[in-house]
Amino acid sequence: MELPENQYPRLLLRGGPVREAFDALRKRLELAFPPRQFAHVVVPPNAKRATWDALLKTRPAVALGWSAWKPDHGCGATFRGDLVFAVFIAIQHTTPERLYLGTEQLRGLGTMGVSAAAVAFLHNWTLPGELGTAMVRQCALPPTADWLADDTALVSLEVTIPNVSFDGPALAQQLDDFKQVAATWQDADGNTLVAPPPETGEDA
């Protein structure tokens, strides 16, 4: 049986809670680092050196990527786990001291300033709906000596949203509807057929 695309719920086509969290995080970063002063980009999965070179040509810049949805070891019938996102903030200054301390202006923030702003805006921030609360698990300067110029620095943050699942009322309803659709289909005469329940030992 092959279901037509219009029978798939929008939440799955969009990416479910992963997409919801991604969109919310992007808006939060734009609030912390206004687009008038900071370029905002999405970093591709497995970005190569050339990709980073292109992204970092516009500084200061905030880059966002998704890393994982790590399942909880105790989750049962409902998938539940931690969403993990990567945030990178690139800045440029003429001296090492400025790279750390900045100019104490928004566009001239140093690594300490963008780190403080990112942590203040993201850690313990409650996302819209029932997605949960964000936690900053790491904020650091990754090793970049082999591919970044001395006048550029990159701050890396790992942002986790713990215990995320499909169990919000709206999400659960759409999934229930989808499972019912997936269990029925029409034959060539237009009759609705229902998939038989699985026998003992079979997966539903």
Short mmCIF file of C-alpha atoms in Angstrom, two decimals:
data_model
loop_
_atom_site.label_atom_id
_atom_site.label_comp_id
_atom_site.label_asym_id
_atom_site.label_seq_id
_atom_site.Cartn_x
_atom_site.Cartn_y
_atom_site.Cartn_z
CA MET A 1 0.00 0.00 0.00
CA GLU A 2 1.26 3.47 -0.88
CA LEU A 3 -0.39 6.46 0.73
CA PRO A 4 -0.82 9.62 -1.35
CA GLU A 5 1.12 12.61 -0.07
CA ASN A 6 -2.02 14.55 0.82
CA GLN A 7 -2.81 11.97 3.50
CA TYR A 8 0.36 12.68 5.45
CA PRO A 9 -0.15 15.11 8.35
CA ARG A 10 1.53 18.47 7.96
CA LEU A 11 3.48 18.00 11.20
CA LEU A 12 5.45 15.14 9.65
CA LEU A 13 6.02 16.89 6.34
CA ARG A 14 7.34 19.94 8.18
CA GLY A 15 9.58 18.00 10.54
CA GLY A 16 7.41 17.69 13.63
CA PRO A 17 8.75 19.04 16.93
CA VAL A 18 12.25 19.21 15.42
CA ARG A 19 11.10 21.87 12.98
CA GLU A 20 9.02 23.65 15.61
CA ALA A 21 12.03 23.92 17.90
CA PHE A 22 14.32 24.97 15.04
CA ASP A 23 12.01 27.80 13.98
CA ALA A 24 11.58 28.98 17.57
CA LEU A 25 15.32 28.91 18.17
CA ARG A 26 15.98 30.89 15.00
CA LYS A 27 13.56 33.61 16.12
CA ARG A 28 15.14 33.70 19.56
CA LEU A 29 18.61 34.14 18.08
CA GLU A 30 17.35 37.00 15.91
CA LEU A 31 16.04 38.64 19.06
CA ALA A 32 19.38 38.22 20.82
CA PHE A 33 21.42 39.22 17.77
CA PRO A 34 19.36 41.62 15.61
CA PRO A 35 19.66 41.00 11.85
CA ARG A 36 20.61 44.64 11.34
CA GLN A 37 23.92 43.92 13.07
CA PHE A 38 24.33 40.16 12.55
CA ALA A 39 23.90 38.02 9.47
CA HIS A 40 21.82 34.91 10.20
CA VAL A 41 22.48 31.72 8.24
CA VAL A 42 21.72 28.01 8.44
CA VAL A 43 24.81 25.85 8.51
CA PRO A 44 24.44 22.70 6.38
CA PRO A 45 24.96 19.24 7.85
CA ASN A 46 28.58 18.09 7.51
CA ALA A 47 29.71 21.51 6.32
CA LYS A 48 33.08 21.42 4.61
CA ARG A 49 35.91 23.91 4.83
CA ALA A 50 34.82 25.76 1.69
CA THR A 51 31.30 26.11 3.06
CA TRP A 52 32.58 27.61 6.30
CA ASP A 53 34.83 29.98 4.37
CA ALA A 54 31.80 31.26 2.46
CA LEU A 55 29.65 31.55 5.59
CA LEU A 56 32.30 33.45 7.50
CA LYS A 57 32.86 36.08 4.83
CA THR A 58 30.01 38.05 6.37
CA ARG A 59 30.83 38.86 9.98
CA PRO A 60 29.46 39.12 12.55
CA ALA A 61 27.29 36.11 11.76
CA VAL A 62 25.09 33.65 13.62
CA ALA A 63 24.78 30.14 12.17
CA LEU A 64 22.26 27.54 13.29
CA GLY A 65 22.18 23.80 12.68
CA TRP A 66 20.42 20.73 14.04
CA SER A 67 22.53 17.91 15.48
CA ALA A 68 20.41 15.14 17.01
CA TRP A 69 17.21 13.87 18.60
CA LYS A 70 18.62 11.55 21.25
CA PRO A 71 16.03 9.08 22.57
CA ASP A 72 15.55 8.64 26.29
CA HIS A 73 16.62 5.16 27.37
CA GLY A 74 13.33 4.68 29.16
CA CYS A 75 10.98 5.79 26.39
CA GLY A 76 8.34 3.23 25.50
CA ALA A 77 5.60 3.45 22.89
CA THR A 78 6.06 7.23 22.58
CA PHE A 79 9.40 8.37 21.22
CA ARG A 80 10.88 10.91 23.60
CA GLY A 81 14.33 12.43 23.74
CA ASP A 82 16.61 15.46 23.77
CA LEU A 83 16.78 17.74 20.74
CA VAL A 84 20.30 19.06 20.23
CA PHE A 85 21.10 22.14 18.14
CA ALA A 86 24.42 23.73 17.24
CA VAL A 87 24.82 27.50 17.29
CA PHE A 88 27.92 29.24 15.92
CA ILE A 89 28.71 32.94 16.22
CA ALA A 90 31.53 34.36 14.12
CA ILE A 91 33.12 37.73 14.85
CA GLN A 92 36.10 39.68 13.57
CA HIS A 93 38.41 42.20 15.24
CA THR A 94 41.88 43.56 14.59
CA THR A 95 43.53 42.53 17.86
CA PRO A 96 43.35 39.47 20.15
CA GLU A 97 42.16 41.64 23.04
CA ARG A 98 39.30 43.00 20.93
CA LEU A 99 38.40 39.44 19.88
CA TYR A 100 37.86 38.62 23.54
CA LEU A 101 36.53 41.91 24.94
CA GLY A 102 35.00 43.60 21.91
CA THR A 103 34.06 47.27 21.82
CA GLU A 104 31.10 47.05 24.24
CA GLN A 105 28.79 47.88 21.36
CA LEU A 106 26.30 45.49 19.82
CA ARG A 107 27.97 45.17 16.44
CA GLY A 108 31.41 45.17 18.06
CA LEU A 109 30.84 42.39 20.59
CA GLY A 110 33.78 40.12 21.36
CA THR A 111 33.69 36.41 22.09
CA MET A 112 32.89 37.07 25.73
CA GLY A 113 30.04 39.40 24.82
CA VAL A 114 28.36 37.12 22.27
CA SER A 115 28.78 34.18 24.65
CA ALA A 116 27.14 36.08 27.50
CA ALA A 117 24.29 37.26 25.26
CA ALA A 118 23.67 33.80 23.79
CA VAL A 119 23.62 32.10 27.19
CA ALA A 120 21.41 34.79 28.70
CA PHE A 121 18.84 34.52 25.89
CA LEU A 122 18.89 30.74 25.41
CA HIS A 123 19.52 29.03 28.74
CA ASN A 124 16.32 28.26 30.68
CA TRP A 125 14.23 29.83 27.89
CA THR A 126 10.79 28.24 27.55
CA LEU A 127 9.92 27.57 23.94
CA PRO A 128 6.41 28.28 22.59
CA GLY A 129 3.79 25.59 22.97
CA GLU A 130 4.76 22.47 24.88
CA LEU A 131 8.24 21.87 23.48
CA GLY A 132 10.00 22.49 26.76
CA THR A 133 12.87 24.57 28.08
CA ALA A 134 16.22 25.10 26.37
CA MET A 135 19.48 24.39 28.15
CA VAL A 136 22.94 25.54 27.02
CA ARG A 137 25.14 22.47 27.55
CA GLN A 138 28.34 24.01 26.20
CA CYS A 139 29.69 27.40 25.17
CA ALA A 140 33.26 27.36 23.92
CA LEU A 141 35.85 28.49 21.40
CA PRO A 142 36.43 25.38 19.22
CA PRO A 143 39.90 24.67 17.77
CA THR A 144 40.07 26.70 14.57
CA ALA A 145 43.78 27.48 14.25
CA ASP A 146 44.12 25.49 11.03
CA TRP A 147 41.39 27.26 9.10
CA LEU A 148 40.50 30.64 10.63
CA ALA A 149 42.53 33.83 10.28
CA ASP A 150 43.96 35.43 13.41
CA ASP A 151 41.43 38.26 13.22
CA THR A 152 38.42 35.93 13.34
CA ALA A 153 36.91 33.93 16.18
CA LEU A 154 34.09 31.40 16.33
CA VAL A 155 31.97 30.75 19.43
CA SER A 156 30.24 27.37 19.48
CA LEU A 157 27.21 26.52 21.61
CA GLU A 158 25.37 23.25 22.14
CA VAL A 159 21.72 23.94 22.91
CA THR A 160 19.57 21.08 24.17
CA ILE A 161 15.80 20.92 24.57
CA PRO A 162 15.23 17.94 26.86
CA ASN A 163 12.45 15.38 26.78
CA VAL A 164 10.76 16.34 23.50
CA SER A 165 8.14 14.05 21.93
CA PHE A 166 4.99 14.06 19.83
CA ASP A 167 2.76 14.04 22.91
CA GLY A 168 1.50 17.62 22.73
CA PRO A 169 -2.28 17.59 22.20
CA ALA A 170 -2.17 19.01 18.67
CA LEU A 171 0.71 16.77 17.61
CA ALA A 172 -0.83 13.67 19.15
CA GLN A 173 -4.18 14.29 17.45
CA GLN A 174 -2.55 14.63 14.04
CA LEU A 175 -0.56 11.46 14.57
CA ASP A 176 -3.65 9.53 15.70
CA ASP A 177 -5.49 10.69 12.58
CA PHE A 178 -2.53 9.69 10.42
CA LYS A 179 -2.33 6.20 11.91
CA GLN A 180 -6.02 5.69 11.21
CA VAL A 181 -5.56 6.81 7.60
CA ALA A 182 -2.52 4.55 7.23
CA ALA A 183 -4.64 1.57 8.31
CA THR A 184 -7.29 2.15 5.61
CA TRP A 185 -7.26 2.57 1.85
CA GLN A 186 -9.61 2.32 -1.08
CA ASP A 187 -9.75 -0.42 -3.68
CA ALA A 188 -10.28 0.10 -7.41
CA ASP A 189 -14.07 0.24 -6.89
CA GLY A 190 -13.80 2.98 -4.26
CA ASN A 191 -14.54 0.70 -1.32
CA THR A 192 -12.73 1.52 1.92
CA LEU A 193 -10.57 -1.33 3.11
CA VAL A 194 -9.21 -1.67 6.64
CA ALA A 195 -5.91 -3.31 7.44
CA PRO A 196 -6.39 -6.36 9.71
CA PRO A 197 -4.98 -6.07 13.23
CA PRO A 198 -1.54 -7.62 13.66
CA GLU A 199 -1.43 -11.14 14.99
CA THR A 200 0.32 -11.92 18.25
CA GLY A 201 4.04 -11.42 17.86
CA GLU A 202 3.74 -9.03 14.91
CA ASP A 203 4.61 -5.38 15.08
CA ALA A 204 1.74 -2.95 14.76
#
